[in-house]
Amino acid sequence: MKRLIYIILALSVASCDFLNQDEYTYNTTEYQFSTFDNTKAVCSHVYSYLDVDTEWCWTTMSAATDDAVYAWESNGIKSFYNGTWSSRNTLNDRLAHYYAGIAQANYYLENAPDDFPQTQYLQDYKDRMQQLKNFPFEVRFLRAWYHFELMRRYRNIVIMDHSLSPEEVNDKKPVDFHTATEWIVSELDAIIPSLPESYASFVTGRTNRVTKGAAMAFKARILLYDASPLNNPDGDPDRYVKAAKAAKDVLDSGLYSLVKEKEINNFDARGYIFGVIRSASNGLESTNFPIGVEGGNSGACPSQNLAEAFDMKDGNPFDWNNAEHRALALDASARDPRFAKTLYVNGDKFKGTPLEMWYGGQNAAPKTGATPTSYYLRKVLIEETSFVTGNAISYPHIYPIIRYAEMYLDYAEALFEATGNPDFKGTLSGTDFTMSPREAVNAVRTRAGVGILKDGKDFRKRLHNEHRVEFAFENHRFWDIRRWKEGELTEEILGLSLVLDQESGEISYTREVVQERPWNDKYYWYPYSESERYKNHNLIQNPGW
C-alpha cells in the first residue's frame, strides 16, 4: 500500500474529515480498513512516528549536554547553548511531527474494525484476529507516548484524544504537565491488562511491538518525570511514591532480567523493554567514527566531564585532584567497566589499529574535525561497519528506548525522594517496599562490574551520576538535567590535551576547558514557535521565551 500523504492543519493535527479521501492515493477510509492487511498497514504507520530522529538525538543531542562536544563548529547543535535559540529559531521542534502521529492514532482508533467475519474460513483467521484485537492497545500506547514527547519539550500541551475539525483544533486549550500525566497514566492503566507479555504466541513472532512490560515501564517513567523538581516544585512525596510503586511493579513482574549483556543493538537482551529497530545503515557510524579512519567524520565526542563521571573500579568516585586517580584517568582496567564500553581513549584499538589522540596523531588535532576532548564515541556504534570501497558493510541498529536497568534506578530515585532515606524499607500508601534505594542502585552497579555504594553518603549525587553513566548516549541526559533542574552543572565543558614526547614516547595530558556554555533557566523548556501560537492563541509560551 502506498504511503498515505496527510494534510496537517492548525496545530499540525490532521482531522479525520481530511483523511477520508487522499487525492494522491485515492484511498478512502473505507478502503484503508477494508482488509486485515490494509488495517495492519495503517496501524504500523502509527509506529513510524516513533523517534524518527533517533540517530540525531542519541549522538548530536548529547552534545547539547555536558556529556559531549560536537567536533564540527558548523553543526547547529550549538544553537542550544549559544543564545540563538528562540521562538523564531526553534530547535528539534517536534510539535508537528508528534501531533501528526497522534492524529494518525486517533484515525486508526476511530475507524478500524474489530473483526473481518467474511474471512473466518481462512486458515489464518484466528492469527489475524489475535493481532487485530491487540492493535488498538498498541496504538493507544503510542498516542500516549507521543503526548509524553510533547510534554517534556513544551510543558503545557493540548491533549488530543480524538479527531478534531480545524476549528476545534484552534480552540483547544492546553493542560498542565500534571494533568497530562494523569491522562497518560489512565490510558496506560486501561491497556496494561490487555497487552501481551510477549509476542511469542503470535504467528508473526517477534515484531518489536508494544508489550505489557513496555506500558508498565512507561508508566513508571512518566510518573517519575511528574514527581521530579521541574514538574513538582513543592516536592509532593505522594508523586514519588506512585512512581516508586510503578517501577516496583515492573521489577516484580518477572518479565525481564538484570544480567551482564550487550544492551545496545541486541534485540535478545533480557533487559530490553521497548525500542526502535532501524534497517541496515551507516549514517550513525559515518557521523561519529574517529577522524583519520576510513569513512570517519568525528561527531559527538565524549567530554572529560562524562569521563570523570565513571567511578574507579573499586566503586570510589573518580577525583582528578587525587594523583593516583589522575594517573589512571585513561586506564580502562582501573575504571568502571562501562567507561571502556562508552568511549574510545588514546591507544584503544579501532579495527585493530591503535587510535592516536595526541596532538599531531592520526586521529587528533590539528586535523579539521578531530576530537576537541581527546575522546571518541564507542557506545551505540557498530565498529564492524565498513566504508572500504567495494567492501562496504552496514548493519541494522537497535535502539532501546526503555531498558530494565532504568526501572531499578527509577525505583531508587523515587523511593529515596519520597523518604529522604537511601536505606528505607517499609510500607508506604499500602505498598511494601522491601528493597532499599541503595540496594536498587547497587544491583545495577553489580551487574556493571563496579564496586557497590557502601553507604548512603551524597546519595542523590551518586544516584544521578549512576543514571548518567548507565544511560550515556541513550537520550536521557538532556532530559534528566532538566527534570532535576541541574542545568547550571552543564556550563563548563572539559576535555584533555594530549602531548607526545617524541624522545621518550611518553604521553602527558592536561585537563582544560574546551567550551563554556552559559545556562539560562528558560532552557528547561522548549519555546512554542510564534507560528504555532498564531494558529492557537490559547498556547501558553514557556517562561523566558
Coordinates of C-alpha atoms in Angstrom, one line a residue:
M1 CA 0.0 0.0 0.0
K2 CA 1.4 3.4 -0.9
R3 CA 2.4 5.7 1.9
L4 CA -0.5 8.0 2.7
I5 CA 0.0 11.7 2.5
Y6 CA -1.8 13.5 5.2
I7 CA -2.9 17.1 5.4
I8 CA -1.7 18.8 8.6
L9 CA -3.8 21.6 9.9
A10 CA -3.5 24.3 12.6
L11 CA -1.7 22.6 15.5
S12 CA -0.4 20.2 12.9
V13 CA -3.2 17.8 13.7
A14 CA -5.0 16.2 10.8
S15 CA -8.7 15.9 11.2
C16 CA -10.5 12.8 10.2
D17 CA -12.5 14.6 7.6
F18 CA -9.5 15.3 5.5
L19 CA -8.3 11.7 5.8
N20 CA -11.4 10.2 4.2
Q21 CA -10.1 10.9 0.7
D22 CA -6.4 11.2 -0.4
E23 CA -6.0 12.9 -3.7
Y24 CA -2.6 11.3 -4.2
T25 CA -3.5 7.7 -3.5
Y26 CA -7.3 7.8 -4.0
N27 CA -7.6 5.5 -1.0
T28 CA -10.8 6.1 1.0
T29 CA -11.1 5.4 4.7
E30 CA -13.4 2.5 3.7
Y31 CA -10.6 1.1 1.5
Q32 CA -7.9 1.6 4.1
F33 CA -9.8 -0.6 6.6
S34 CA -11.4 -3.0 4.1
T35 CA -8.9 -5.8 4.7
F36 CA -6.7 -7.1 7.6
D37 CA -3.5 -6.3 5.7
N38 CA -4.7 -2.7 5.0
T39 CA -5.7 -2.2 8.6
K40 CA -2.4 -3.6 9.8
A41 CA -0.5 -1.2 7.5
V42 CA -2.4 1.8 9.0
C43 CA -1.5 0.6 12.5
S44 CA 2.1 0.1 11.5
H45 CA 2.2 3.6 10.2
V46 CA 1.4 5.0 13.7
Y47 CA 4.7 3.4 14.8
S48 CA 6.6 5.3 12.1
Y49 CA 6.4 8.5 14.2
L50 CA 8.3 6.8 17.0
D51 CA 11.7 8.6 17.4
V52 CA 12.4 9.1 13.7
D53 CA 15.3 11.3 14.8
T54 CA 16.8 8.6 17.0
E55 CA 20.3 8.9 15.5
W56 CA 20.3 12.6 15.8
C57 CA 19.1 12.5 19.4
W58 CA 21.4 9.8 20.6
T59 CA 24.6 11.5 19.4
T60 CA 24.2 15.1 18.4
M61 CA 21.6 15.7 21.2
S62 CA 24.2 14.5 23.8
A63 CA 26.4 17.3 22.5
A64 CA 23.8 19.8 23.8
T65 CA 24.6 18.4 27.3
D66 CA 27.8 18.2 29.4
D67 CA 28.3 14.6 28.1
A68 CA 29.8 15.6 24.7
V69 CA 31.1 18.2 22.4
Y70 CA 30.3 18.2 18.7
A71 CA 33.6 18.2 16.8
W72 CA 32.3 20.5 13.9
E73 CA 31.6 24.1 14.8
S74 CA 29.3 24.4 11.8
N75 CA 26.8 22.0 13.4
G76 CA 23.5 23.6 14.5
I77 CA 23.6 21.9 17.9
K78 CA 25.5 24.9 19.3
S79 CA 22.2 26.9 19.0
F80 CA 21.0 25.0 22.1
Y81 CA 23.5 27.0 24.2
N82 CA 24.9 30.0 22.3
G83 CA 21.9 32.2 22.8
T84 CA 20.4 31.9 19.3
W85 CA 17.6 29.5 20.3
S86 CA 14.3 31.3 20.2
S87 CA 10.6 31.1 19.3
R88 CA 11.7 32.2 15.8
N89 CA 14.7 29.9 15.6
T90 CA 13.3 26.7 17.1
L91 CA 15.4 23.6 17.6
N92 CA 14.3 19.9 17.5
D93 CA 10.8 21.3 17.1
R94 CA 8.7 18.1 17.0
L95 CA 5.3 19.7 17.5
A96 CA 4.0 19.0 14.0
H97 CA 5.6 15.6 13.9
Y98 CA 4.1 14.2 17.1
Y99 CA 0.7 15.7 16.6
A100 CA 0.6 14.1 13.2
G101 CA 1.4 10.8 14.9
I102 CA -1.4 11.5 17.4
A103 CA -3.8 12.3 14.6
Q104 CA -2.9 9.1 12.8
A105 CA -3.5 7.2 16.1
N106 CA -6.9 8.7 16.5
Y107 CA -7.7 8.0 12.9
Y108 CA -7.0 4.3 13.5
L109 CA -8.9 4.1 16.8
E110 CA -12.0 5.7 15.3
N111 CA -12.2 3.7 12.1
A112 CA -10.5 0.3 12.5
P113 CA -12.9 -2.7 12.6
D114 CA -12.6 -5.3 15.3
D115 CA -13.3 -8.2 13.0
F116 CA -13.4 -9.4 9.4
P117 CA -16.1 -12.0 9.6
Q118 CA -16.0 -12.6 5.9
T119 CA -12.5 -14.1 6.3
Q120 CA -13.5 -16.5 9.1
Y121 CA -12.9 -19.6 6.9
L122 CA -9.3 -18.6 6.1
Q123 CA -6.7 -20.8 7.7
D124 CA -5.0 -18.0 9.5
Y125 CA -8.2 -16.2 10.6
K126 CA -7.6 -16.8 14.3
D127 CA -4.0 -15.5 14.0
R128 CA -5.2 -12.4 12.2
M129 CA -7.9 -11.7 14.8
Q130 CA -5.3 -12.1 17.6
Q131 CA -3.3 -9.3 16.1
L132 CA -6.3 -7.2 15.1
K133 CA -7.7 -7.2 18.7
N134 CA -4.3 -6.1 20.0
F135 CA -3.7 -3.2 17.6
P136 CA -5.9 -0.7 19.5
F137 CA -3.9 -1.2 22.7
E138 CA -0.6 -0.7 20.8
V139 CA -2.0 2.5 19.2
R140 CA -3.2 3.9 22.5
F141 CA 0.3 3.4 23.9
L142 CA 1.9 5.2 21.0
R143 CA -0.6 8.0 21.2
A144 CA 0.2 8.4 24.9
W145 CA 4.0 8.2 24.2
Y146 CA 3.7 11.0 21.6
H147 CA 1.9 13.2 24.1
F148 CA 4.8 12.5 26.5
E149 CA 7.3 13.6 23.9
L150 CA 5.4 16.8 23.6
M151 CA 5.1 17.3 27.3
R152 CA 8.8 17.1 28.1
R153 CA 9.5 19.6 25.4
Y154 CA 6.7 22.1 25.8
R155 CA 5.2 21.5 29.3
N156 CA 1.6 22.6 28.9
I157 CA 0.2 20.8 25.9
V158 CA -3.1 20.2 24.2
I159 CA -4.4 16.6 24.7
M160 CA -5.8 15.2 21.5
D161 CA -7.7 12.1 22.5
H162 CA -10.0 12.2 19.4
S163 CA -10.0 13.7 15.9
L164 CA -11.0 17.3 15.6
S165 CA -12.0 19.7 12.9
P166 CA -9.7 22.6 12.1
E167 CA -12.0 25.0 14.0
E168 CA -11.9 22.8 17.1
V169 CA -8.2 22.4 17.0
N170 CA -7.6 26.1 17.1
D171 CA -9.9 26.5 20.0
K172 CA -8.3 23.8 22.2
K173 CA -6.7 24.8 25.5
P174 CA -3.5 23.2 26.8
V175 CA -3.4 21.4 30.2
D176 CA -0.5 21.5 32.6
F177 CA 2.1 18.7 32.9
H178 CA 0.5 17.0 35.9
T179 CA -3.0 16.9 34.3
A180 CA -1.5 15.4 31.1
T181 CA 0.4 12.9 33.2
E182 CA -2.8 11.8 34.9
W183 CA -4.4 11.3 31.4
I184 CA -1.5 9.2 30.2
V185 CA -1.5 7.1 33.3
S186 CA -5.2 6.5 32.9
E187 CA -4.6 5.4 29.3
L188 CA -1.8 3.0 30.4
D189 CA -3.8 1.6 33.2
A190 CA -6.6 0.8 30.7
I191 CA -4.4 -1.1 28.3
I192 CA -1.9 -2.8 30.5
P193 CA -4.2 -5.8 31.4
S194 CA -4.8 -6.5 27.7
L195 CA -1.4 -6.2 26.2
P196 CA 0.7 -9.4 25.8
E197 CA 3.8 -10.0 27.8
S198 CA 5.5 -11.0 24.6
Y199 CA 4.6 -11.9 21.0
A200 CA 5.9 -15.4 21.2
S201 CA 2.4 -16.8 20.8
F202 CA 1.7 -14.6 17.8
V203 CA 2.1 -16.2 14.4
T204 CA 4.2 -13.1 13.4
G205 CA 6.6 -13.9 16.3
R206 CA 8.9 -11.0 17.4
T207 CA 7.6 -7.8 16.0
N208 CA 9.2 -5.3 18.3
R209 CA 5.7 -4.1 19.1
V210 CA 4.3 -2.6 22.4
T211 CA 4.1 -5.1 25.2
K212 CA 2.6 -5.2 28.7
G213 CA 6.1 -4.5 30.2
A214 CA 6.6 -1.5 27.9
A215 CA 3.4 0.1 29.1
M216 CA 4.2 -0.6 32.7
A217 CA 7.7 0.8 32.3
F218 CA 6.4 3.9 30.5
K219 CA 4.0 4.5 33.4
A220 CA 7.0 4.4 35.8
R221 CA 8.9 6.9 33.7
I222 CA 6.1 9.4 33.2
L223 CA 5.3 9.3 36.9
L224 CA 8.9 10.0 37.9
Y225 CA 9.0 12.9 35.4
D226 CA 5.9 14.2 37.0
A227 CA 7.4 13.9 40.5
S228 CA 10.7 15.5 39.6
P229 CA 11.7 19.0 40.8
L230 CA 10.9 20.7 37.4
N231 CA 7.3 19.5 37.5
N232 CA 6.8 19.1 41.2
P233 CA 8.3 22.2 42.7
D234 CA 6.7 21.6 46.1
G235 CA 8.2 18.2 46.3
D236 CA 4.9 16.3 46.9
P237 CA 6.1 13.0 48.2
D238 CA 3.0 11.2 47.1
R239 CA 4.0 11.6 43.5
Y240 CA 7.3 9.9 44.2
V241 CA 5.6 7.1 46.0
K242 CA 3.4 6.5 42.9
A243 CA 6.5 6.4 40.7
A244 CA 8.3 4.0 43.0
K245 CA 5.2 1.7 43.1
A246 CA 5.0 1.7 39.3
A247 CA 8.7 0.9 38.9
K248 CA 8.3 -1.8 41.6
D249 CA 5.5 -3.4 39.6
V250 CA 7.9 -3.8 36.6
L251 CA 10.7 -5.2 38.9
D252 CA 8.2 -7.7 40.4
S253 CA 6.7 -8.8 37.1
G254 CA 9.4 -11.3 36.3
L255 CA 9.4 -10.2 32.7
Y256 CA 13.0 -9.1 32.5
S257 CA 16.4 -9.8 33.9
L258 CA 19.3 -7.6 35.1
V259 CA 22.3 -9.6 33.8
K260 CA 25.6 -8.8 32.1
E261 CA 24.8 -8.5 28.4
K262 CA 25.2 -6.2 25.4
E263 CA 22.5 -3.6 25.9
I264 CA 22.7 -1.8 22.6
N265 CA 22.0 -3.4 19.2
N266 CA 20.7 -6.5 20.8
F267 CA 17.1 -7.4 20.4
D268 CA 17.6 -10.5 22.5
A269 CA 18.8 -8.6 25.6
R270 CA 16.9 -9.8 28.6
G271 CA 16.8 -6.2 29.8
Y272 CA 15.3 -4.8 26.5
I273 CA 11.8 -3.5 27.2
F274 CA 11.0 -1.2 24.3
G275 CA 12.8 0.4 21.4
V276 CA 13.3 1.1 17.8
I277 CA 14.8 -1.1 15.1
R278 CA 16.3 0.6 12.1
S279 CA 17.2 -1.2 8.8
A280 CA 20.9 -1.5 7.8
S281 CA 22.6 1.9 7.5
N282 CA 25.9 3.5 8.2
G283 CA 24.9 7.1 8.9
L284 CA 25.5 6.9 12.7
E285 CA 28.9 5.4 12.1
S286 CA 30.0 7.9 9.4
T287 CA 28.9 10.7 11.6
N288 CA 30.8 9.5 14.7
F289 CA 33.7 7.3 13.7
P290 CA 37.0 8.9 14.5
I291 CA 38.7 11.3 12.1
G292 CA 41.6 9.5 10.5
V293 CA 39.8 6.2 9.9
E294 CA 38.1 5.4 6.6
G295 CA 34.7 6.9 6.5
G296 CA 35.1 8.6 9.9
N297 CA 33.9 12.2 10.3
S298 CA 34.0 12.6 14.1
G299 CA 30.8 13.9 15.6
A300 CA 29.7 13.8 19.2
C301 CA 32.9 13.4 21.2
P302 CA 32.5 12.4 24.9
S303 CA 33.6 15.1 27.3
Q304 CA 36.0 14.9 30.2
N305 CA 33.0 15.7 32.4
L306 CA 31.5 12.4 31.3
A307 CA 34.8 10.5 31.6
E308 CA 35.2 11.6 35.2
A309 CA 31.6 10.5 36.0
F310 CA 32.8 6.9 35.7
D311 CA 34.0 5.7 39.1
M312 CA 37.2 3.8 39.9
K313 CA 36.6 0.1 39.6
D314 CA 36.5 -0.3 43.4
G315 CA 33.5 2.0 43.5
N316 CA 35.1 5.2 44.7
P317 CA 34.2 8.3 42.7
F318 CA 37.0 9.4 40.3
D319 CA 38.8 12.5 41.6
W320 CA 41.0 14.5 39.3
N321 CA 42.7 16.1 42.3
N322 CA 43.8 12.6 43.5
A323 CA 47.2 12.0 41.9
E324 CA 46.6 8.2 41.9
H325 CA 43.3 8.6 40.1
R326 CA 44.7 11.1 37.7
A327 CA 47.5 8.7 36.7
L328 CA 44.8 6.1 35.9
A329 CA 42.5 8.5 34.1
L330 CA 42.8 6.7 30.8
D331 CA 43.4 3.2 32.2
A332 CA 40.1 1.4 31.5
S333 CA 41.2 -1.6 33.6
A334 CA 41.1 0.7 36.7
R335 CA 37.7 2.3 36.0
D336 CA 34.1 1.3 35.9
P337 CA 33.8 -1.2 33.0
R338 CA 31.2 1.0 31.4
F339 CA 33.9 3.5 30.8
A340 CA 35.5 1.3 28.1
K341 CA 32.1 0.5 26.6
T342 CA 31.2 4.1 26.2
L343 CA 34.2 5.9 24.8
Y344 CA 37.5 5.4 23.0
V345 CA 40.6 6.7 24.6
N346 CA 44.1 7.2 23.2
G347 CA 45.7 3.8 22.4
D348 CA 42.4 1.9 22.1
K349 CA 42.3 -0.2 19.1
F350 CA 39.8 0.6 16.4
K351 CA 39.6 -2.1 13.8
G352 CA 42.9 -3.4 15.1
T353 CA 44.8 -0.1 14.9
P354 CA 45.6 2.0 18.0
L355 CA 44.0 5.4 18.0
E356 CA 46.3 8.4 18.3
M357 CA 44.6 11.2 20.2
W358 CA 47.8 13.2 21.0
Y359 CA 48.4 16.4 19.1
G360 CA 49.6 15.5 15.6
G361 CA 48.4 12.0 15.9
Q362 CA 46.5 10.1 13.2
N363 CA 43.1 10.9 14.9
A364 CA 43.8 14.2 16.5
A365 CA 44.3 17.9 16.0
P366 CA 45.3 19.8 14.0
K367 CA 43.2 17.7 11.7
T368 CA 39.9 19.6 10.9
G369 CA 37.1 17.9 12.7
A370 CA 39.3 16.0 15.2
T371 CA 38.0 15.4 18.7
P372 CA 38.3 18.5 20.9
T373 CA 38.2 16.4 24.0
S374 CA 40.6 13.6 23.2
Y375 CA 37.8 11.0 23.3
Y376 CA 35.7 9.4 20.6
L377 CA 32.3 7.8 20.9
R378 CA 32.1 4.0 21.1
K379 CA 28.7 3.2 22.6
V380 CA 25.8 2.7 20.1
L381 CA 28.2 2.5 17.2
I382 CA 28.9 -0.8 15.3
E383 CA 32.7 -0.9 14.8
E384 CA 32.4 -3.6 12.1
T385 CA 30.7 -1.2 9.8
S386 CA 32.9 -0.8 6.7
F387 CA 33.4 2.1 4.3
V388 CA 36.0 0.4 2.2
T389 CA 35.2 0.8 -1.5
G390 CA 34.0 -2.5 -2.8
N391 CA 33.6 -4.0 0.6
A392 CA 31.2 -1.5 2.3
I393 CA 29.1 -3.2 5.1
S394 CA 26.2 -1.7 7.0
Y395 CA 24.2 -3.2 9.9
P396 CA 20.7 -2.8 11.3
H397 CA 20.6 -0.7 14.5
I398 CA 18.5 -1.5 17.6
Y399 CA 18.0 1.4 20.0
P400 CA 16.4 0.5 23.3
I401 CA 14.2 3.4 24.5
I402 CA 13.5 1.8 27.8
R403 CA 15.8 -0.8 29.5
Y404 CA 15.2 -2.8 32.6
A405 CA 18.1 -1.1 34.5
E406 CA 16.1 2.1 34.3
M407 CA 13.4 0.6 36.5
Y408 CA 15.9 -0.1 39.2
L409 CA 17.2 3.5 39.1
D410 CA 13.8 5.0 38.8
Y411 CA 12.7 2.9 41.8
A412 CA 15.7 4.1 43.8
E413 CA 15.2 7.7 42.9
A414 CA 11.5 7.8 43.6
L415 CA 11.7 5.9 46.9
F416 CA 14.7 8.0 48.1
E417 CA 13.0 11.3 47.2
A418 CA 9.8 10.1 48.9
T419 CA 11.5 9.2 52.2
G420 CA 14.9 11.0 52.2
N421 CA 16.4 7.7 53.3
P422 CA 18.7 5.7 51.0
D423 CA 18.2 2.6 53.1
F424 CA 14.4 2.9 53.6
K425 CA 12.4 -0.3 53.7
G426 CA 8.8 -0.3 54.8
T427 CA 5.2 0.4 53.8
L428 CA 4.0 3.5 52.0
S429 CA 0.5 4.0 50.8
G430 CA -0.3 0.4 51.3
T431 CA 2.7 -0.9 49.3
D432 CA 5.6 -2.8 50.9
F433 CA 9.0 -1.7 49.6
T434 CA 11.4 -4.5 50.5
M435 CA 14.3 -3.3 48.5
S436 CA 16.1 -0.1 49.6
P437 CA 17.1 2.7 47.2
R438 CA 20.8 1.9 47.8
E439 CA 20.2 -1.8 47.1
A440 CA 18.5 -1.0 43.9
V441 CA 21.4 1.2 42.7
N442 CA 23.9 -1.5 43.8
A443 CA 22.0 -4.1 41.7
V444 CA 22.8 -2.0 38.6
R445 CA 26.4 -1.4 39.7
T446 CA 27.0 -5.1 40.5
R447 CA 25.7 -6.0 37.0
A448 CA 28.1 -3.5 35.5
G449 CA 31.1 -4.9 37.5
V450 CA 31.9 -1.8 39.6
G451 CA 32.1 -1.6 43.4
I452 CA 28.9 -1.0 45.3
L453 CA 27.9 2.1 47.3
K454 CA 28.9 1.1 50.8
D455 CA 26.9 3.9 52.5
G456 CA 24.3 6.5 51.7
K457 CA 26.7 9.5 51.6
D458 CA 25.8 12.0 48.9
F459 CA 23.2 9.6 47.7
R460 CA 21.3 11.9 45.4
K461 CA 24.5 12.9 43.7
R462 CA 25.7 9.3 43.4
L463 CA 22.3 8.2 42.1
H464 CA 22.1 11.0 39.4
N465 CA 25.7 10.1 38.4
E466 CA 24.7 6.4 38.1
H467 CA 21.8 7.3 35.8
R468 CA 24.3 9.4 33.8
V469 CA 26.9 6.7 33.2
E470 CA 24.4 3.8 32.7
F471 CA 22.4 5.6 30.0
A472 CA 25.1 7.7 28.4
F473 CA 24.2 8.5 24.8
E474 CA 20.8 6.9 25.1
N475 CA 18.9 10.2 25.0
H476 CA 18.4 10.5 28.8
R477 CA 20.9 13.2 29.9
F478 CA 19.4 16.0 28.0
W479 CA 16.0 15.4 29.7
D480 CA 17.4 14.4 33.1
I481 CA 19.3 17.7 33.7
R482 CA 16.0 19.4 33.0
R483 CA 13.7 17.4 35.2
W484 CA 16.3 17.6 38.0
K485 CA 16.8 21.3 37.4
E486 CA 20.6 20.9 37.3
G487 CA 21.2 23.0 34.2
E488 CA 23.9 25.1 35.9
L489 CA 26.1 22.0 36.1
T490 CA 26.5 21.9 32.4
E491 CA 28.1 25.3 31.9
E492 CA 31.8 24.3 31.8
I493 CA 32.7 21.5 29.3
L494 CA 36.1 19.8 29.9
G495 CA 38.5 17.9 27.7
L496 CA 42.0 16.6 27.7
S497 CA 45.0 17.9 25.8
L498 CA 47.5 15.1 25.0
V499 CA 51.1 15.7 24.1
L500 CA 53.6 13.1 22.9
D501 CA 57.2 13.3 23.9
Q502 CA 58.9 12.2 20.7
E503 CA 62.1 11.1 22.5
S504 CA 60.7 9.1 25.4
G505 CA 57.4 8.1 23.8
E506 CA 55.6 9.3 26.9
I507 CA 52.2 11.0 26.6
S508 CA 51.3 13.8 29.0
Y509 CA 47.8 15.1 29.4
T510 CA 46.3 18.3 30.7
R511 CA 42.7 18.9 31.7
E512 CA 41.2 22.0 30.1
V513 CA 38.0 23.9 29.4
V514 CA 37.0 23.3 25.8
Q515 CA 33.7 25.1 25.8
E516 CA 31.8 27.5 28.1
R517 CA 28.0 27.4 27.9
P518 CA 26.1 30.0 30.0
W519 CA 22.9 28.4 31.3
N520 CA 19.6 30.2 31.2
D521 CA 16.7 28.7 33.1
K522 CA 14.4 29.2 30.1
Y523 CA 16.2 26.3 28.5
Y524 CA 14.3 23.9 30.8
W525 CA 11.5 24.0 28.3
Y526 CA 11.3 24.5 24.5
P527 CA 9.6 27.6 23.2
Y528 CA 6.4 27.3 21.2
S529 CA 7.1 28.8 17.8
E530 CA 5.4 32.1 17.0
S531 CA 3.7 30.5 14.1
E532 CA 2.0 27.9 16.3
R533 CA 0.9 30.5 18.8
Y534 CA -0.5 32.5 16.0
K535 CA -2.7 29.5 15.0
N536 CA -3.8 28.8 18.5
H537 CA -3.8 31.8 20.8
N538 CA -4.5 29.5 23.8
L539 CA -1.0 28.1 23.7
I540 CA 1.0 29.4 26.7
Q541 CA 4.5 30.5 25.9
N542 CA 7.1 29.0 28.3
P543 CA 8.9 31.3 30.8
G544 CA 11.7 33.4 29.4
W545 CA 10.9 32.9 25.7

